[in-house]
Amino acid sequence: MNKTTTLIIGAGGVGRVVAHKCAMNRETFGEIVLASRTKSKCDEIASEISDVAIQTRSVDADNTQELIDLIKDINASIVINVALPYQDLTIMDACIATGVDYLDTANYEHPDEAKFEYKLQWAKDEDFKKAHIMGLLGSGFDPGVTNVFCAYAQKHYFDEIHTIDILDCNAGDHGYPFATNFNPEINLREVSAKGRYWEKGKWIETDPMEIKMVWDYPEVGPKDSYLLYHEEMESLVKHIKGLKRIRFFMTFGESYLTHMKCLENVGMLGIEPVEHQGQKIVPIEFLKTLLPDPASLGPRTKGKTNIGIVAEGIKDSKKRKIYIYQVSDHEKCYEEVKSQAVSYTTGVPAMIGAKLMLEKVWYKEGVWNMEEFDPDPFMEELNKQGLPWQIKELDI
Ligand code: NDP
């Protein structure tokens, strides 16, 4: 009998997909426990999964002791953290204290500072090694699959990769004038921040949305794509040999950008508390209350996502350029797991990362990024678990 117990923390859009997908791979995940701040959200997800019993719990993942108690109580074998990036460190600490493997999909962020970096998570490497456990960072789509695509390109297509562009397109339409496809606070903090890319060993900062290009996304068409800073670049510049430049582009529609600019101009994206009728409120948190819950977009969203990488470099002394990408359809994702494609494309890779860890296909003690493992088993799982990818040779 499988003695594995899988603890999923976070019952949002991504948590829903992870719970469904772990249930579909029950032979690997064993007992599945879904815990989050609001237990009723866990219960709702569990009730959608009729063929596998999912246990549900309430936990405050900002509180390390509560997490330790929960992990011990259910005897967890692995923790899949799909709560918010603010909880990464407390959950990692609880895993160190209990000797349990850890996986997340997003870089730690401090709630009071709109800045994310791997420093504090990488600093736990020694403690993970001492506890004989593994931590896999950023096992979503981007970061996550994009890192694996880079590792796959490096392994099979290049002697040296010189440039990488990560291209993230969501051409879904949910019918609202303005809404975000994942947690609004995290999403708006990310896109309203200064842009940054890496060239010849240095980070170059841009104004928000300063650099724009049009990219023709297969199965979607040409879309305005804006340069942003994105966390996978921080680890990829360390791990891809010969890299000279890496950039990240994301598509935004005009309506989204106009709304965001207005909200920013009136101070609604602020993360500092302001006084309102004798009460302190954080503008971006209040905005989150007003905006549609990303989980509610699922049944309304139509259209496709296409996320991939274009890598250029040298193979056998010749120049080469390849494009690896994955297209998902919002409605098909919803049909399968009751979540739109942004949550789906994050939750499926989280499940795959955890599956490879539990099966010891990807297993090393310490804290690791995705591109530090053999990409082949992950790429195979993507094809099997609902995220088939394509590869194209491009003209130079
Ligand atoms: P949601 O906001 O939909 O869900 C987050 C969940 O975490 C909610 O259920 C929330 O509970 C719970 N939560 C928040 N704080 C706590 C806490 N202190 N204790 C316990 N539970 C808590 O977010 P998403 O599902 O859209 O995103 C989940 C994660 O995935 C985020 O970290 C996000 O950055 C990441 N992500 C990664 C992507 C990638 O490609 N790598 C892409 C998209 C997202 P409650 O409902 O009670 O507030």
XYZ file of C-alpha atoms and ligand atoms in Angstrom:
444
model
C 0.000 0.000 0.000
C 1.189 3.514 -0.830
C 2.067 5.270 2.469
C 2.605 8.640 0.800
C 0.682 11.643 2.080
C 0.667 14.752 -0.066
C -0.060 18.090 1.557
C -1.243 20.839 -0.799
C -1.303 24.297 0.787
C -3.506 26.949 -0.871
C -7.038 26.465 -2.184
C -7.053 29.110 -4.922
C -7.112 28.686 -8.692
C -3.802 26.824 -8.774
C -4.582 24.723 -5.668
C -7.772 23.506 -7.368
C -5.803 22.246 -10.390
C -3.122 20.617 -8.227
C -5.771 18.799 -6.160
C -7.573 17.519 -9.278
C -4.332 16.457 -10.974
C -2.878 14.748 -7.875
C -6.150 12.835 -7.572
C -5.776 11.723 -11.204
C -2.290 10.405 -10.272
C -3.358 8.877 -6.989
C -0.962 5.929 -7.249
C 1.926 8.402 -6.767
C 0.353 10.892 -4.365
C -1.351 8.477 -1.915
C -3.452 10.316 0.658
C -4.147 13.883 -0.432
C -4.714 16.660 2.100
C -5.705 20.147 0.942
C -5.163 22.895 3.526
C -5.696 26.620 3.263
C -6.643 29.665 5.300
C -10.334 29.239 4.462
C -11.342 25.603 4.924
C -14.641 26.015 3.041
C -12.654 26.658 -0.158
C -10.827 23.348 0.375
C -14.157 21.593 0.967
C -15.578 23.006 -2.256
C -12.611 21.684 -4.266
C -12.737 18.302 -2.498
C -16.436 18.009 -3.371
C -15.619 18.366 -7.089
C -13.342 15.317 -6.946
C -15.753 12.446 -6.597
C -13.576 9.398 -7.171
C -10.846 10.199 -4.617
C -11.395 11.313 -1.008
C -9.459 14.518 -0.323
C -9.010 15.479 3.331
C -9.286 19.188 4.073
C -7.754 21.296 6.817
C -7.500 24.914 7.817
C -4.025 26.359 8.313
C -2.435 29.778 8.629
C 0.664 29.323 6.492
C 2.218 32.506 7.915
C 2.564 30.602 11.176
C 5.443 28.095 11.089
C 4.345 26.262 14.255
C 0.824 25.700 12.873
C 2.382 24.288 9.735
C 4.704 22.004 11.708
C 1.745 20.697 13.727
C -0.253 20.007 10.570
C 2.630 18.301 8.745
C 3.280 16.055 11.772
C -0.377 15.349 12.360
C -0.984 14.046 8.835
C 2.540 12.609 8.484
C 3.096 14.424 5.178
C 5.678 13.129 2.712
C 5.784 16.289 0.589
C 4.387 19.824 0.761
C 3.161 21.460 -2.442
C 3.019 25.176 -1.690
C 0.457 26.907 -3.888
C -0.529 29.554 -1.351
C 1.008 32.981 -1.964
C 4.698 33.871 -2.380
C 4.568 35.565 1.058
C 4.323 32.120 2.685
C 7.353 30.495 0.984
C 9.771 30.987 3.869
C 7.475 29.900 6.690
C 6.518 26.766 4.753
C 10.172 26.013 3.928
C 11.034 26.403 7.634
C 8.256 24.002 8.590
C 9.612 21.478 6.068
C 13.127 21.778 7.523
C 11.768 21.289 11.055
C 9.798 18.180 10.065
C 12.161 16.698 7.441
C 9.623 16.856 4.608
C 10.248 17.707 0.928
C 9.036 21.062 -0.435
C 7.906 22.466 -3.776
C 6.550 25.864 -4.806
C 5.634 27.806 -7.944
C 6.640 31.368 -7.099
C 9.565 33.285 -5.690
C 9.377 34.561 -2.090
C 8.087 38.091 -1.854
C 7.866 40.251 1.247
C 4.334 41.641 1.666
C 5.704 45.142 2.356
C 8.158 45.294 -0.528
C 7.177 44.716 -4.180
C 10.393 42.880 -4.953
C 11.107 39.217 -5.476
C 14.379 37.334 -5.571
C 15.682 33.864 -4.763
C 18.272 35.009 -2.215
C 16.379 34.052 0.943
C 15.182 30.742 -0.489
C 18.608 29.776 -1.849
C 20.018 30.617 1.598
C 18.093 27.637 2.989
C 20.076 25.186 0.845
C 22.394 24.141 3.713
C 19.461 23.604 6.088
C 17.687 21.496 3.476
C 20.829 19.407 2.994
C 21.250 18.962 6.764
C 17.612 17.860 7.038
C 18.168 15.454 4.071
C 15.262 16.950 2.155
C 14.729 18.482 -1.253
C 13.218 21.858 -2.147
C 12.150 22.450 -5.750
C 11.614 26.138 -6.506
C 9.329 27.545 -9.166
C 7.591 24.442 -10.529
C 4.781 26.300 -12.325
C 4.774 27.362 -15.977
C 6.851 30.517 -15.812
C 8.882 29.963 -13.719
C 8.838 26.233 -14.189
C 8.170 24.827 -17.627
C 10.043 27.743 -19.221
C 13.151 26.737 -17.213
C 12.694 23.127 -18.336
C 12.311 24.262 -21.981
C 15.655 26.097 -21.644
C 17.334 23.021 -20.149
C 15.854 20.872 -22.938
C 17.124 23.271 -25.609
C 20.555 23.236 -23.978
C 20.642 19.436 -23.742
C 19.380 18.536 -27.217
C 19.750 21.514 -29.552
C 22.787 23.616 -28.671
C 26.437 23.493 -27.714
C 25.996 27.018 -26.421
C 22.876 29.172 -26.040
C 23.539 32.885 -26.571
C 20.103 34.478 -26.223
C 16.765 33.456 -24.749
C 13.446 35.267 -25.027
C 10.644 33.905 -22.850
C 7.306 34.697 -24.499
C 4.118 34.561 -22.450
C 0.808 35.148 -24.180
C -2.624 34.902 -22.635
C -5.180 35.604 -25.331
C -8.095 34.589 -23.109
C -11.185 36.783 -22.947
C -13.272 36.682 -19.734
C -15.673 39.420 -20.773
C -14.823 41.779 -17.878
C -13.282 45.176 -18.694
C -10.572 44.469 -16.101
C -9.649 41.389 -14.095
C -6.475 39.455 -13.388
C -6.040 35.770 -14.172
C -4.253 34.966 -10.974
C -3.996 36.601 -7.586
C -4.580 40.326 -8.406
C -2.154 41.587 -5.782
C 0.727 39.439 -7.037
C -0.158 40.056 -10.684
C -0.455 43.855 -10.422
C 2.693 44.173 -8.334
C 4.558 42.231 -11.008
C 3.356 44.154 -14.052
C 3.497 47.648 -12.564
C 7.125 47.200 -11.479
C 10.113 48.406 -13.542
C 11.189 46.069 -16.334
C 14.592 44.376 -16.262
C 16.601 42.112 -18.563
C 20.095 40.656 -18.457
C 22.766 41.299 -21.036
C 26.513 40.618 -21.015
C 26.568 39.891 -17.302
C 24.528 42.918 -16.199
C 20.914 43.670 -15.344
C 19.455 46.522 -17.368
C 16.440 48.331 -15.947
C 13.621 49.793 -18.055
C 10.533 51.799 -17.201
C 7.380 49.673 -16.826
C 6.174 48.634 -20.321
C 8.931 50.672 -21.990
C 10.018 47.929 -24.427
C 7.361 46.449 -26.680
C 7.482 44.056 -29.624
C 4.891 42.220 -31.670
C 5.268 38.432 -31.670
C 3.226 36.070 -33.828
C 2.146 33.354 -31.373
C 1.221 30.043 -33.065
C -2.546 29.275 -32.769
C -3.129 32.796 -31.383
C -1.705 35.350 -33.839
C 0.355 38.534 -33.495
C 0.179 40.267 -30.099
C 1.789 43.277 -28.440
C 4.324 41.856 -25.984
C 5.997 43.931 -23.254
C 9.309 43.393 -21.541
C 8.957 42.616 -17.821
C 11.264 41.314 -15.129
C 10.411 37.722 -14.344
C 11.927 35.530 -11.683
C 13.129 32.562 -13.759
C 15.750 34.796 -15.366
C 17.616 35.039 -12.049
C 18.329 31.312 -11.954
C 18.681 30.805 -15.721
C 21.548 33.303 -15.980
C 23.416 31.128 -13.471
C 22.720 27.802 -15.130
C 22.637 28.224 -18.933
C 26.135 28.016 -20.418
C 27.407 30.835 -22.619
C 24.280 32.948 -22.190
C 24.715 36.551 -23.356
C 21.174 37.893 -23.040
C 17.829 36.846 -21.562
C 14.545 38.745 -21.711
C 10.944 38.065 -20.747
C 7.894 39.343 -22.655
C 4.225 39.158 -21.719
C 1.185 40.159 -23.773
C -1.293 42.738 -22.496
C -4.421 44.053 -24.184
C -5.079 47.772 -24.441
C -7.995 47.665 -22.003
C -5.849 45.976 -19.345
C -3.053 48.518 -19.713
C -5.389 51.532 -19.681
C -7.102 50.304 -16.511
C -3.793 49.563 -14.867
C -2.411 53.021 -15.709
C -5.531 54.725 -14.262
C -5.428 52.609 -11.110
C -1.746 53.353 -10.694
C -2.280 57.107 -11.286
C -4.908 57.315 -8.548
C -2.806 55.283 -6.097
C -4.852 52.072 -6.114
C -1.773 49.901 -6.687
C -0.086 51.222 -3.520
C 1.185 48.678 -1.002
C 1.591 51.150 1.887
C -1.394 51.493 4.263
C -3.432 54.719 3.951
C -5.822 56.228 6.485
C -9.473 55.910 5.439
C -12.216 57.065 7.827
C -10.156 56.184 10.861
C -9.067 52.847 9.468
C -5.822 51.795 7.801
C -6.257 50.154 4.410
C -3.727 48.953 1.843
C -4.993 50.197 -1.567
C -3.960 47.130 -3.584
C -5.577 44.808 -1.012
C -8.818 46.795 -1.245
C -8.622 46.636 -5.037
C -8.311 42.842 -4.752
C -11.622 42.836 -2.865
C -13.294 44.762 -5.701
C -11.918 42.739 -8.606
C -13.429 39.437 -9.744
C -11.973 36.440 -7.928
C -9.607 34.809 -10.474
C -11.215 31.441 -9.671
C -14.554 32.838 -10.905
C -13.119 33.596 -14.365
C -12.898 29.909 -15.246
C -16.387 29.364 -16.657
C -16.309 32.682 -18.615
C -12.874 32.579 -20.231
C -12.489 31.703 -23.885
C -9.377 31.618 -26.049
C -5.858 30.274 -25.704
C -2.561 30.744 -23.921
C 0.790 30.212 -25.599
C 3.931 30.288 -23.464
C 7.357 29.366 -24.732
C 10.982 30.223 -25.260
C 13.019 31.252 -28.297
C 16.666 30.271 -27.934
C 19.455 31.194 -30.290
C 23.008 29.891 -30.221
C 25.521 27.498 -31.762
C 25.354 23.786 -32.587
C 28.285 22.058 -34.318
C 29.768 25.503 -35.137
C 26.558 26.614 -36.908
C 24.058 29.232 -35.759
C 20.649 27.926 -34.777
C 17.361 29.318 -33.435
C 14.534 27.245 -31.970
C 11.113 27.944 -30.491
C 9.581 25.601 -27.896
C 6.042 26.457 -26.843
C 2.865 25.112 -25.310
C -0.674 26.128 -26.250
C -3.593 25.641 -23.839
C -7.266 26.314 -24.373
C -9.120 28.006 -21.488
C -12.412 26.207 -22.101
C -10.808 22.757 -22.360
C -8.943 23.338 -19.087
C -12.168 24.369 -17.401
C -13.938 21.293 -18.719
C -11.256 19.067 -17.213
C -10.581 20.615 -13.792
C -12.904 23.630 -13.368
C -10.087 26.195 -13.744
C -8.989 28.427 -16.608
C -5.691 27.933 -18.440
C -3.523 30.258 -16.307
C -4.226 28.188 -13.192
C -4.086 24.965 -15.237
C -0.697 25.700 -16.781
C 0.656 26.429 -13.278
C -1.001 23.564 -11.395
C -0.105 20.772 -13.810
C 3.683 21.455 -13.648
C 3.434 21.726 -9.838
C 1.897 18.253 -9.784
C 4.526 16.933 -12.255
C 7.429 18.340 -10.196
C 6.036 16.700 -7.061
C 5.439 13.425 -8.939
C 9.056 13.302 -10.144
C 10.264 14.054 -6.599
C 8.104 11.366 -4.997
C 9.169 8.846 -7.640
C 12.803 9.893 -6.988
C 13.278 10.607 -10.705
C 14.229 14.155 -9.749
C 15.740 13.946 -6.319
C 18.698 15.751 -4.747
C 19.007 17.042 -1.211
C 19.118 20.838 -1.015
C 17.268 23.687 -2.725
C 17.120 23.591 -6.525
C 15.714 25.338 -9.560
C 14.030 23.423 -12.356
C 16.778 23.698 -14.992
C 19.217 21.894 -12.669
C 17.532 18.541 -13.436
C 17.364 16.338 -16.530
C 14.530 17.950 -18.541
C 13.527 14.778 -20.424
C 11.265 13.108 -17.826
C 9.501 16.407 -17.152
C 8.977 17.030 -20.882
C 7.499 13.520 -21.243
C 5.120 14.110 -18.340
C 3.955 17.424 -19.858
C 2.786 15.516 -22.937
C 1.012 12.912 -20.814
C -0.591 15.193 -18.225
C -2.339 17.769 -20.422
C 0.354 20.232 -21.533
C 1.647 18.978 -24.909
C 4.402 21.145 -26.370
C 5.755 21.914 -29.828
C 9.196 22.671 -31.132
C 10.078 24.635 -34.280
C 13.325 25.494 -36.003
C 13.284 29.238 -36.865
C 15.197 31.106 -39.571
C 18.093 33.174 -38.286
P -5.126 32.568 -5.244
O -5.110 33.900 -4.630
O -6.278 32.148 -6.119
O -5.005 31.444 -4.102
C -4.106 31.537 -3.048
C -4.606 30.639 -1.940
O -3.686 30.696 -0.859
C -5.957 31.061 -1.384
O -6.753 29.937 -1.229
C -5.600 31.679 -0.050
O -6.564 31.535 0.963
C -4.400 30.864 0.345
N -3.622 31.606 1.331
C -3.197 32.891 1.276
N -2.565 33.215 2.409
C -2.601 32.115 3.193
C -2.119 31.826 4.490
N -1.472 32.723 5.228
N -2.350 30.592 4.984
C -3.005 29.651 4.263
N -3.481 29.877 3.026
C -3.276 31.090 2.498
O -3.752 32.407 -6.039
P -3.426 31.422 -7.258
O -4.007 30.085 -6.974
O -3.735 32.105 -8.511
O -1.831 31.340 -7.139
C -1.192 30.458 -6.223
C 0.317 30.604 -6.346
O 0.721 30.288 -7.681
C 0.828 32.037 -6.082
O 2.009 31.937 -5.329
C 1.141 32.561 -7.472
O 2.150 33.534 -7.446
C 1.617 31.288 -8.147
N 1.554 31.336 -9.617
C 2.630 30.866 -10.316
C 2.629 30.889 -11.687
C 3.744 30.260 -12.455
O 3.610 30.052 -13.655
N 4.861 29.903 -11.849
C 1.493 31.468 -12.449
C 0.363 31.827 -11.629
C 0.423 31.788 -10.249
P -7.858 32.505 1.083
O -8.718 32.069 -0.050
O -8.425 32.224 2.405
O -7.352 33.916 0.902
